[in-house]
mmCIF file of C-alpha atoms in Angstrom:
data_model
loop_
_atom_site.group_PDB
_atom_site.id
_atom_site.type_symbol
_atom_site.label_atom_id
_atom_site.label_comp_id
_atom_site.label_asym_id
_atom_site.label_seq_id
_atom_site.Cartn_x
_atom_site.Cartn_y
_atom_site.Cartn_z
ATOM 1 C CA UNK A 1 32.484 -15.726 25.805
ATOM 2 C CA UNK A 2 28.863 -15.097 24.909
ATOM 3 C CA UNK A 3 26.487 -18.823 24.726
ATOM 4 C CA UNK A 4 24.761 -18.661 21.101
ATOM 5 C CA UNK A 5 21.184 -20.431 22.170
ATOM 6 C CA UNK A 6 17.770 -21.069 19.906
ATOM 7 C CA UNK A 7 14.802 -20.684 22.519
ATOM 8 C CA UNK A 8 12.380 -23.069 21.832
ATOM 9 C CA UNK A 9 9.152 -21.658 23.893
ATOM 10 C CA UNK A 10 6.126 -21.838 24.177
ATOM 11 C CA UNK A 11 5.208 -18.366 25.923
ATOM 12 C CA UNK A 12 3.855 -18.392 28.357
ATOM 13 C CA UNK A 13 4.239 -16.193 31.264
ATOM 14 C CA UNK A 14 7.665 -18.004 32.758
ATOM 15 C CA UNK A 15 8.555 -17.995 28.914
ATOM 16 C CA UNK A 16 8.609 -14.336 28.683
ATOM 17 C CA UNK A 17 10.404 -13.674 31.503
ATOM 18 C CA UNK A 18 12.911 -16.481 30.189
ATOM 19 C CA UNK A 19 13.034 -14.626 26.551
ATOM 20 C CA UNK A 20 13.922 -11.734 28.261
ATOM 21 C CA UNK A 21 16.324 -13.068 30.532
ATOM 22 C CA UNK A 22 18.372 -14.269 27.064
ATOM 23 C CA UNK A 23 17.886 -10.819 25.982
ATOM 24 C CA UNK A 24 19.247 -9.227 28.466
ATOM 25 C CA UNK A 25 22.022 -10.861 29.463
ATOM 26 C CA UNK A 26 25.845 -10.129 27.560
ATOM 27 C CA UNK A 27 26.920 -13.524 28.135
ATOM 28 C CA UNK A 28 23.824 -14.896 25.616
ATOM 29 C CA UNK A 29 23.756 -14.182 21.645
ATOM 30 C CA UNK A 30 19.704 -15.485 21.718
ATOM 31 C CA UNK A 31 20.172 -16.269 17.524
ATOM 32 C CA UNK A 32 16.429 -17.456 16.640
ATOM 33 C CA UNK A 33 12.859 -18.037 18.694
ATOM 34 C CA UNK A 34 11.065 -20.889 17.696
ATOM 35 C CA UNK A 35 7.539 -21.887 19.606
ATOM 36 C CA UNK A 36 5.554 -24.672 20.173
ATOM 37 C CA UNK A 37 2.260 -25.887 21.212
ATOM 38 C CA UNK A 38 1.705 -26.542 25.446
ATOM 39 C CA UNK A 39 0.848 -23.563 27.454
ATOM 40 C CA UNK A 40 -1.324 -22.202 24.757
ATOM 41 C CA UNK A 41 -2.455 -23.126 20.761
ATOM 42 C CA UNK A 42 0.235 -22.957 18.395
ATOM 43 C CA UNK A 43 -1.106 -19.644 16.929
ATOM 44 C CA UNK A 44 -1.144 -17.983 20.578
ATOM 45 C CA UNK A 45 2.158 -19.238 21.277
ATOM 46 C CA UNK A 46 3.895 -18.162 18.196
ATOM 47 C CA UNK A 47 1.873 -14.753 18.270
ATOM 48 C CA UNK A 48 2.887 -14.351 21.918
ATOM 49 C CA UNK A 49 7.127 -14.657 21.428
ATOM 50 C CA UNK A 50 6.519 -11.746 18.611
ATOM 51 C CA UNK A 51 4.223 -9.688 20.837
ATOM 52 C CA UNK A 52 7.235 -10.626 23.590
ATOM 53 C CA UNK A 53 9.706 -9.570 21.115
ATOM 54 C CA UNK A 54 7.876 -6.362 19.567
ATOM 55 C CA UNK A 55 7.707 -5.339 23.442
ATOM 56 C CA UNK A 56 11.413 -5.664 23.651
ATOM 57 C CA UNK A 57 12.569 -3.950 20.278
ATOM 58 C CA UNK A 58 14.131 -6.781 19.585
ATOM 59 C CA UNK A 59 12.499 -7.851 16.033
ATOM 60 C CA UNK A 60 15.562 -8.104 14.517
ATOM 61 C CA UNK A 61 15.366 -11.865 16.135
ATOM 62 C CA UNK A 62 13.825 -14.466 13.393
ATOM 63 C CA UNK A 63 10.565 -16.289 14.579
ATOM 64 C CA UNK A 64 9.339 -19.697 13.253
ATOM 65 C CA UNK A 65 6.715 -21.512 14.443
ATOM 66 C CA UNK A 66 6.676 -25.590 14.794
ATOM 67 C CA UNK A 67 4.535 -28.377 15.023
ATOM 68 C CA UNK A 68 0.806 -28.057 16.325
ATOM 69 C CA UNK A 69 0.380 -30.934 18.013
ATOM 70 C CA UNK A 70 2.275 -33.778 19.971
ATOM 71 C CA UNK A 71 4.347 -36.310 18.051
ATOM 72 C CA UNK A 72 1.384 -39.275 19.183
ATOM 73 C CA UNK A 73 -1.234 -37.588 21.497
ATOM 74 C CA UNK A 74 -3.587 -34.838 21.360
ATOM 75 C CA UNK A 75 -2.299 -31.879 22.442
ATOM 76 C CA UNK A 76 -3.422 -30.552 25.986
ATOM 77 C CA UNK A 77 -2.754 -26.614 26.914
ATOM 78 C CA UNK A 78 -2.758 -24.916 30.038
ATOM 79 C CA UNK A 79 -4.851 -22.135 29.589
ATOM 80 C CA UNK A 80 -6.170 -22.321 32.962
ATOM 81 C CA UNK A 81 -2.439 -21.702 34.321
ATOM 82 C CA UNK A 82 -1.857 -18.502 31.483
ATOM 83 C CA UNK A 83 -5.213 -17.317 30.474
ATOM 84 C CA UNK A 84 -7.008 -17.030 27.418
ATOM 85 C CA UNK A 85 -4.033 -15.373 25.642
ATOM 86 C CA UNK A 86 -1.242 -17.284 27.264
ATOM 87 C CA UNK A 87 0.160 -13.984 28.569
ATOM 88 C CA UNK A 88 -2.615 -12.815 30.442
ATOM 89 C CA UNK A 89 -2.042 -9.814 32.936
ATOM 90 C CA UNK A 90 -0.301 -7.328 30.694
ATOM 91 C CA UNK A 91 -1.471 -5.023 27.565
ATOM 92 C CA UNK A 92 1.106 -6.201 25.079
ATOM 93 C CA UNK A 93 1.711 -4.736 21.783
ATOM 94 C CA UNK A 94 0.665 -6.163 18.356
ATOM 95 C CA UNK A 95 3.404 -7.805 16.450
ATOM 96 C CA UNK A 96 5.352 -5.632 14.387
ATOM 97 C CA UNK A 97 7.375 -7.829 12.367
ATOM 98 C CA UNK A 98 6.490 -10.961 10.320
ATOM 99 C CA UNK A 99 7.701 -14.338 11.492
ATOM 100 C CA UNK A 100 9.951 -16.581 9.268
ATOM 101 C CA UNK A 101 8.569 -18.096 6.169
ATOM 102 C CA UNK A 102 9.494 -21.748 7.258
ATOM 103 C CA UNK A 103 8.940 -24.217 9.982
ATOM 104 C CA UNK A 104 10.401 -24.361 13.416
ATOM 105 C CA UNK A 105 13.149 -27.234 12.371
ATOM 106 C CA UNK A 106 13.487 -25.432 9.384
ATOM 107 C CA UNK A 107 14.737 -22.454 11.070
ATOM 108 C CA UNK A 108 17.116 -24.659 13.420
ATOM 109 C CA UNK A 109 18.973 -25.840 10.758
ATOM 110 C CA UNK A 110 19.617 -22.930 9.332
ATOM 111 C CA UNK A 111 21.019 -21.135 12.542
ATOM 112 C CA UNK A 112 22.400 -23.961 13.069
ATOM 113 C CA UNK A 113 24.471 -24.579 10.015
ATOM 114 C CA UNK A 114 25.261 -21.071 9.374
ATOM 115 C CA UNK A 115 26.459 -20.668 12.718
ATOM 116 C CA UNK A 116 30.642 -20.821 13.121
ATOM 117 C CA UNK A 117 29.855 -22.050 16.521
ATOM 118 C CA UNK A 118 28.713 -24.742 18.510
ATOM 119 C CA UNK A 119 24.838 -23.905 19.304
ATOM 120 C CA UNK A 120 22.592 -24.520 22.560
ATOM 121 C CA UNK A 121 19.301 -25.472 22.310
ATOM 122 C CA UNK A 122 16.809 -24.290 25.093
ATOM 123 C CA UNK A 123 13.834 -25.733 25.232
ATOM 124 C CA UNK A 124 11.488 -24.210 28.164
ATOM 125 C CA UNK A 125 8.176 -26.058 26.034
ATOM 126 C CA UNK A 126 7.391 -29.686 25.457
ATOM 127 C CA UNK A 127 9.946 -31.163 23.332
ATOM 128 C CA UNK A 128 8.020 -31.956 19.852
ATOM 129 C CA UNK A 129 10.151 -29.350 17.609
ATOM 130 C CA UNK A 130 12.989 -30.031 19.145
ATOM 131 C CA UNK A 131 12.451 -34.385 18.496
ATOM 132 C CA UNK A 132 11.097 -33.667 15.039
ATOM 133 C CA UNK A 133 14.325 -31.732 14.470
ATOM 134 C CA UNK A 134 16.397 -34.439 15.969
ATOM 135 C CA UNK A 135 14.761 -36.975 13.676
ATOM 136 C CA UNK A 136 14.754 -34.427 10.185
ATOM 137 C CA UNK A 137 18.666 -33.224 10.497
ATOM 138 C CA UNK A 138 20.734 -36.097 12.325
ATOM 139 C CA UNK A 139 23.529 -34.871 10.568
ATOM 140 C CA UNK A 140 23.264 -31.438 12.601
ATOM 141 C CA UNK A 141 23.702 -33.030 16.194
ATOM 142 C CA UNK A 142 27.183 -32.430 16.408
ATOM 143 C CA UNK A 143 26.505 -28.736 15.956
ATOM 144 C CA UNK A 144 24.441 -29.049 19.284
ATOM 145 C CA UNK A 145 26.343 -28.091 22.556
ATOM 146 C CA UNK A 146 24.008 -29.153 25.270
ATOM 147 C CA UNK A 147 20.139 -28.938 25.206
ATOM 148 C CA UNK A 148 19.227 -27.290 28.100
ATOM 149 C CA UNK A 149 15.255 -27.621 29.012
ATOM 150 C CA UNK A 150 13.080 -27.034 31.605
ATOM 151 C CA UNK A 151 10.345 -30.124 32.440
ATOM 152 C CA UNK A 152 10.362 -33.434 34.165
ATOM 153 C CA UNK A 153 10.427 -34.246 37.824
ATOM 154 C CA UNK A 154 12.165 -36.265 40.640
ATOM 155 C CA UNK A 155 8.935 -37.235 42.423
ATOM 156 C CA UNK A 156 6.414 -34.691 42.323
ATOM 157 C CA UNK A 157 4.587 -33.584 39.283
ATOM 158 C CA UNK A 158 2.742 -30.398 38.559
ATOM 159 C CA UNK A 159 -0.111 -32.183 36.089
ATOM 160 C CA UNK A 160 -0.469 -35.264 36.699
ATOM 161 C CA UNK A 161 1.042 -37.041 40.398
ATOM 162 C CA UNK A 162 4.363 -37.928 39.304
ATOM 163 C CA UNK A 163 4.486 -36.107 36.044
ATOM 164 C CA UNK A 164 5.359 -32.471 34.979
ATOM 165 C CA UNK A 165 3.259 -30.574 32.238
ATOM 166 C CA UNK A 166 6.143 -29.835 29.633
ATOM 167 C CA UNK A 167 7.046 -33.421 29.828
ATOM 168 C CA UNK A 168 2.982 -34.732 30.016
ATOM 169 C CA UNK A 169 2.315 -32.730 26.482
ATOM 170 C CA UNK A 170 4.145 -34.557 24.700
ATOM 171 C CA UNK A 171 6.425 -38.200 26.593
ATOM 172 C CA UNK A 172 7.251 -39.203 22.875
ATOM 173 C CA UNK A 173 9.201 -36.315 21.568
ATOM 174 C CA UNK A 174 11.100 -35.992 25.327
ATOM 175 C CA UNK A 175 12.008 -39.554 25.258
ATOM 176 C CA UNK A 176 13.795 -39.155 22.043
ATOM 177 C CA UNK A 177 15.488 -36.066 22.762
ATOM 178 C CA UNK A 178 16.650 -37.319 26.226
ATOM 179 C CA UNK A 179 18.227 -40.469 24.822
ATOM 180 C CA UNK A 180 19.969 -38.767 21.504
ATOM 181 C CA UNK A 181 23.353 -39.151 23.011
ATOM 182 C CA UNK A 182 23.737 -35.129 23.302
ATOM 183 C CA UNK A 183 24.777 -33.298 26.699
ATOM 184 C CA UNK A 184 21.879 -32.190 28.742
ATOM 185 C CA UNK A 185 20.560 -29.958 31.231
ATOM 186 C CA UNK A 186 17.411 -30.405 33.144
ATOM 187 C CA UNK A 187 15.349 -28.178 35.248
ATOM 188 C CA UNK A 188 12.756 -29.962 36.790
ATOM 189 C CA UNK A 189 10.459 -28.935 39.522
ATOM 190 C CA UNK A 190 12.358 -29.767 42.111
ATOM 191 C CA UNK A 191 14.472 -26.994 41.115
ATOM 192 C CA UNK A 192 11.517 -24.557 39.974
ATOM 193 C CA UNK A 193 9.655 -25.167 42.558
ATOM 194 C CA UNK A 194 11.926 -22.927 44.884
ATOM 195 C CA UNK A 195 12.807 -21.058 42.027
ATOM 196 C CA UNK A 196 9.764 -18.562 43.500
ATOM 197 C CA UNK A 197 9.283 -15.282 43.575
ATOM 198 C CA UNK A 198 7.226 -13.246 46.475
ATOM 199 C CA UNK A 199 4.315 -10.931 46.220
ATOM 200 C CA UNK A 200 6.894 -8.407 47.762
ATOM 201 C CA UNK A 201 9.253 -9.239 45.115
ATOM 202 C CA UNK A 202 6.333 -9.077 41.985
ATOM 203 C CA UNK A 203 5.652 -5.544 43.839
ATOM 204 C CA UNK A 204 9.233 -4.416 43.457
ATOM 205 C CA UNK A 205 9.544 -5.020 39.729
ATOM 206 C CA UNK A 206 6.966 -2.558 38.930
ATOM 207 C CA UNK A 207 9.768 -0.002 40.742
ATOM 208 C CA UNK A 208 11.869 -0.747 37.640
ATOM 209 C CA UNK A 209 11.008 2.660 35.366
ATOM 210 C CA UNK A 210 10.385 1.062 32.068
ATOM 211 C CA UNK A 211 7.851 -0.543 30.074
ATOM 212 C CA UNK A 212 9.219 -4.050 30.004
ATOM 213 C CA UNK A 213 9.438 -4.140 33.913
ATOM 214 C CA UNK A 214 5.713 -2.814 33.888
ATOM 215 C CA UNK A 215 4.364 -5.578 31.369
ATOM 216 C CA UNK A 216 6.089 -8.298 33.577
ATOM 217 C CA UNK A 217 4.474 -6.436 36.910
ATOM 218 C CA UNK A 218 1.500 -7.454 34.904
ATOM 219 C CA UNK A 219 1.852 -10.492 33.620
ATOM 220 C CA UNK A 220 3.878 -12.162 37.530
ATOM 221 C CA UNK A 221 0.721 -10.608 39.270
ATOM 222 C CA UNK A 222 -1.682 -12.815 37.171
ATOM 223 C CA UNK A 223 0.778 -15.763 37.191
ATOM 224 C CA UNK A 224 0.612 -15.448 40.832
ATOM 225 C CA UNK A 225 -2.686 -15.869 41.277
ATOM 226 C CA UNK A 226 -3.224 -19.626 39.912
ATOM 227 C CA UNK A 227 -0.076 -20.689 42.727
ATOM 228 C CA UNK A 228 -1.988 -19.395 45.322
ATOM 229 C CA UNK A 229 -4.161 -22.341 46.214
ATOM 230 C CA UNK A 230 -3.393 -23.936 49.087
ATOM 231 C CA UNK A 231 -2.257 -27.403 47.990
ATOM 232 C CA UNK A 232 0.352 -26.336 46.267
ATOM 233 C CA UNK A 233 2.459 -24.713 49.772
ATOM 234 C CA UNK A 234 4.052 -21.619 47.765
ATOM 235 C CA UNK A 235 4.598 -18.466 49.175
ATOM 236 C CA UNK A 236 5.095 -16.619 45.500
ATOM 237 C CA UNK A 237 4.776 -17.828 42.068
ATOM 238 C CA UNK A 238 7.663 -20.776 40.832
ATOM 239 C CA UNK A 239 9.610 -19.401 37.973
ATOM 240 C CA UNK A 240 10.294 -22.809 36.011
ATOM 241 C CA UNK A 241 11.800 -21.630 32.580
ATOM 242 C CA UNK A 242 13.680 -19.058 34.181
ATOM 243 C CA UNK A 243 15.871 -21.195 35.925
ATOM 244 C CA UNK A 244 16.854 -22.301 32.390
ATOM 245 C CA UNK A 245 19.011 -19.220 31.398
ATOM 246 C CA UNK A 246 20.175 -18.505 34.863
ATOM 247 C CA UNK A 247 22.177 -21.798 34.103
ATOM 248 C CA UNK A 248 23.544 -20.698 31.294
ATOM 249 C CA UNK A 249 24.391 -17.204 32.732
ATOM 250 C CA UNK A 250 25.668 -17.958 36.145
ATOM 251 C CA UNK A 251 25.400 -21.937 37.252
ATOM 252 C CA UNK A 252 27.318 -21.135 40.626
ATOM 253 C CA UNK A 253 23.705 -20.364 41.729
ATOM 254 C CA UNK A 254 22.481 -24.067 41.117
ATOM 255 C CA UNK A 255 23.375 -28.012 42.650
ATOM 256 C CA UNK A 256 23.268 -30.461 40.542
ATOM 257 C CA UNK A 257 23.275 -34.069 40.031
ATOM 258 C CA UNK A 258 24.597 -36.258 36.987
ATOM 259 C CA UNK A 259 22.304 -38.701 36.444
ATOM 260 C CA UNK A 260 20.698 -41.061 33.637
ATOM 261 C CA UNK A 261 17.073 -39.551 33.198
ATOM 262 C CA UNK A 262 14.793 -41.108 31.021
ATOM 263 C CA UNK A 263 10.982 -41.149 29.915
ATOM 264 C CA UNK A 264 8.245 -43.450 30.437
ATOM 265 C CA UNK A 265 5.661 -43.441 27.675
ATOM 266 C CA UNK A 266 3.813 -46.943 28.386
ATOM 267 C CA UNK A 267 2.505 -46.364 32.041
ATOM 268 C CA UNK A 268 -1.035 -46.218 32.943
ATOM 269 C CA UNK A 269 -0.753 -44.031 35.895
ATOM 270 C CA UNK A 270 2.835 -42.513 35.094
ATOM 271 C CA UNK A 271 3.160 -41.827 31.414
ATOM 272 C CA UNK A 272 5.869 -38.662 30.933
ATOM 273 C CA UNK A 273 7.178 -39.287 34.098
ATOM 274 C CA UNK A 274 10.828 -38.573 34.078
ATOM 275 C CA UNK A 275 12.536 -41.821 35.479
ATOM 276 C CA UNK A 276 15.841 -40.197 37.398
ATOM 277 C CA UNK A 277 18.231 -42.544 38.626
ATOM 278 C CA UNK A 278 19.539 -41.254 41.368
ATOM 279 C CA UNK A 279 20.960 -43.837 42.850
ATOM 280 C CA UNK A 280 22.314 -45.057 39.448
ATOM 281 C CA UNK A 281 20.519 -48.445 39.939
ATOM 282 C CA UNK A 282 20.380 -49.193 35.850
ATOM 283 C CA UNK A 283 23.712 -49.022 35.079
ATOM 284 C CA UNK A 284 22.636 -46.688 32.065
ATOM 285 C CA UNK A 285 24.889 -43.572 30.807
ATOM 286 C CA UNK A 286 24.492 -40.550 32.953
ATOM 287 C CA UNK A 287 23.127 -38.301 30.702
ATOM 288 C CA UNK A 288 21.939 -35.712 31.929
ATOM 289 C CA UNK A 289 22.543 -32.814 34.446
ATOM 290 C CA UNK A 290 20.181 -32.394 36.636
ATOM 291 C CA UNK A 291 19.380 -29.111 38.745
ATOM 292 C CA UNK A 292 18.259 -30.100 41.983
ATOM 293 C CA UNK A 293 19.246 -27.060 44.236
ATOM 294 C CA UNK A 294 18.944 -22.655 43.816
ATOM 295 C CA UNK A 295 20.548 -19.485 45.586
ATOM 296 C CA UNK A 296 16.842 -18.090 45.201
ATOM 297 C CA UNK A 297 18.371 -14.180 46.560
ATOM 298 C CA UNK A 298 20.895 -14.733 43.775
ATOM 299 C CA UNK A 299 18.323 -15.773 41.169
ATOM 300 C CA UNK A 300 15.834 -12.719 41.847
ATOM 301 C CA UNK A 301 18.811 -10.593 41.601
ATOM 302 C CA UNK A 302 19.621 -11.297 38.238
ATOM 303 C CA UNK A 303 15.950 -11.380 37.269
ATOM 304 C CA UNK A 304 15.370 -7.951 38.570
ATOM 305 C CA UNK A 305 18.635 -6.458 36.998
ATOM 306 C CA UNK A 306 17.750 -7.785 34.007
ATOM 307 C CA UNK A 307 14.315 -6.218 33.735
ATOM 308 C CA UNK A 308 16.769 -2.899 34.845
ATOM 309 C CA UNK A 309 18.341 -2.998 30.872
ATOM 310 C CA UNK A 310 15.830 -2.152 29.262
ATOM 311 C CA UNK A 311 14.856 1.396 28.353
#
């Protein structure tokens, strides 16, 4: 039985490869893109899941773009991370299509209530469309199977010392969405982190005869480049969002933890920091899934054969 999602992205090289994952696969029916602002500016993102898209051949999939900025703070990209474009690294095509005439949330409720099945919400971005939605159609959250999202961290952060960038962009919007009652799935760094692929691997996919492997050869080389300082210990580049669909497609290839997780907006040194309670100290709801463990040979598999699909 095929998962109907909406990816909410913000593309984004681990984006991409995260779109086309959904593509890809025949156990996901990817129903609508929407984008938001984090790894680049709302235009770049939005213009980025079309170029993505276009690429693909895959038009036929409706667009919308969401809200361009954070729920309370200004909003911070990661250029530095994903270039100028947000996809550096590859020579993409133009858009071909036009994107929806309506907002983000706008185009979740429709999919949503047209839909004769539960939908799962993906959201491999900071959480500020998905909130706003939350918060706009109420009435709609029984429609929602699971939110599955890539961000937060047990620990470790990526952007700040305890906090994760998806999660940092915008604490607000992830504290509502986390404590909205609906199933979740996490993948936070701890997860991503070994989610990585090799230079040996990156080298490989540009084996794969078509153009969508040879954009990604691209676009993993420059992605690469920024994980190579020292500090952070990798040996390849993390593929966060990634791990994301591989969830949905095959979860025999994660371990996981039930856990409540929740968001602390209020700290000086820690605000966005995902609060996991491991040890289930609070007595809260466990809430969330949380992906703590990969079968990284089993993960680059089903990258690789999914880059093989394409013509």
């Amino acid at each position: 039985m095929m998962t109907k999602i909406i990816l909410d992205c913000d593309p984004g090289h681990d984006d991409a490869l995260a779109m086309m994952m959904a593509i890809a696969s025949p156990k996901i029916d990817l129903a609508a893109v929407t984008t938001s602002a984090g790894n680049q500016t709302p235009d770049k993102t939005l213009n980025n899941a079309m170029r993505m898209l276009t690429l693909m051949k895959h038009e036929e999939i409706p667009v919308a773009g969401g809200n361009h900025t954070p729920l309370v703070k200004p909003l911070e990209t990661a250029g530095n991370v994903h270039g100028k474009s947000g996809l550096d690294g590859a020579e993409l095509p133009d858009p071909d299509f036009k994107p929806q005439n309506m907002t983000a949330i706008e185009l979740m409720a429709k999919t949503i209530q047209e839909s004769n099945e539960k939908v799962t919400l993906v959201v491999t971005g900071p959480m500020t469309n998905a909130a706003i939605f939350l918060r706009v159609y109420p009435e709609l959250t029984n429609k929602i199977e699971r939110i599955v999202f890539m961000g937060g961290a047990m620990g470790l952060g990526n952007w700040t010392p305890s906090v994760e960038f998806n999660i940092f962009v915008d604490p607000e919007a992830a504290k509502i969405v986390l404590n909205a009652g609906i199933p979740l799935t996490m993948a936070p760094l701890n997860v991503t982190h070994k989610a990585q692929i090799l230079k040996d691997e990156i080298k490989k996919v540009d084996e794969i005869n078509n153009p969508v492997a040879h954009a990604f050869y691209g676009l993993l080389n420059f992605f690469e480049i920024y994980h190579e300082a020292p500090k952070w210990g990798f040996k390849g580049a993390p593929l966060h969002d990634p791990c994301t669909l591989a969830w949905l497609i095959d979860p025999s290839m994660f371990e996981s933890k039930l856990m409540n997780v929740d968001v602390e907006t209020q700290g000086e040194l820690t605000t966005g920091e995902t609060v996991c309670d491991y040890y289930e100290l609070t007595g809260k709801p466990q809430n969330t899934d949380v992906l703590l463990g990969i079968d990284r040979p089993k993960f680059i598999k089903l990258i690789m054969d999914s880059l093989r699909t394409f013509d």
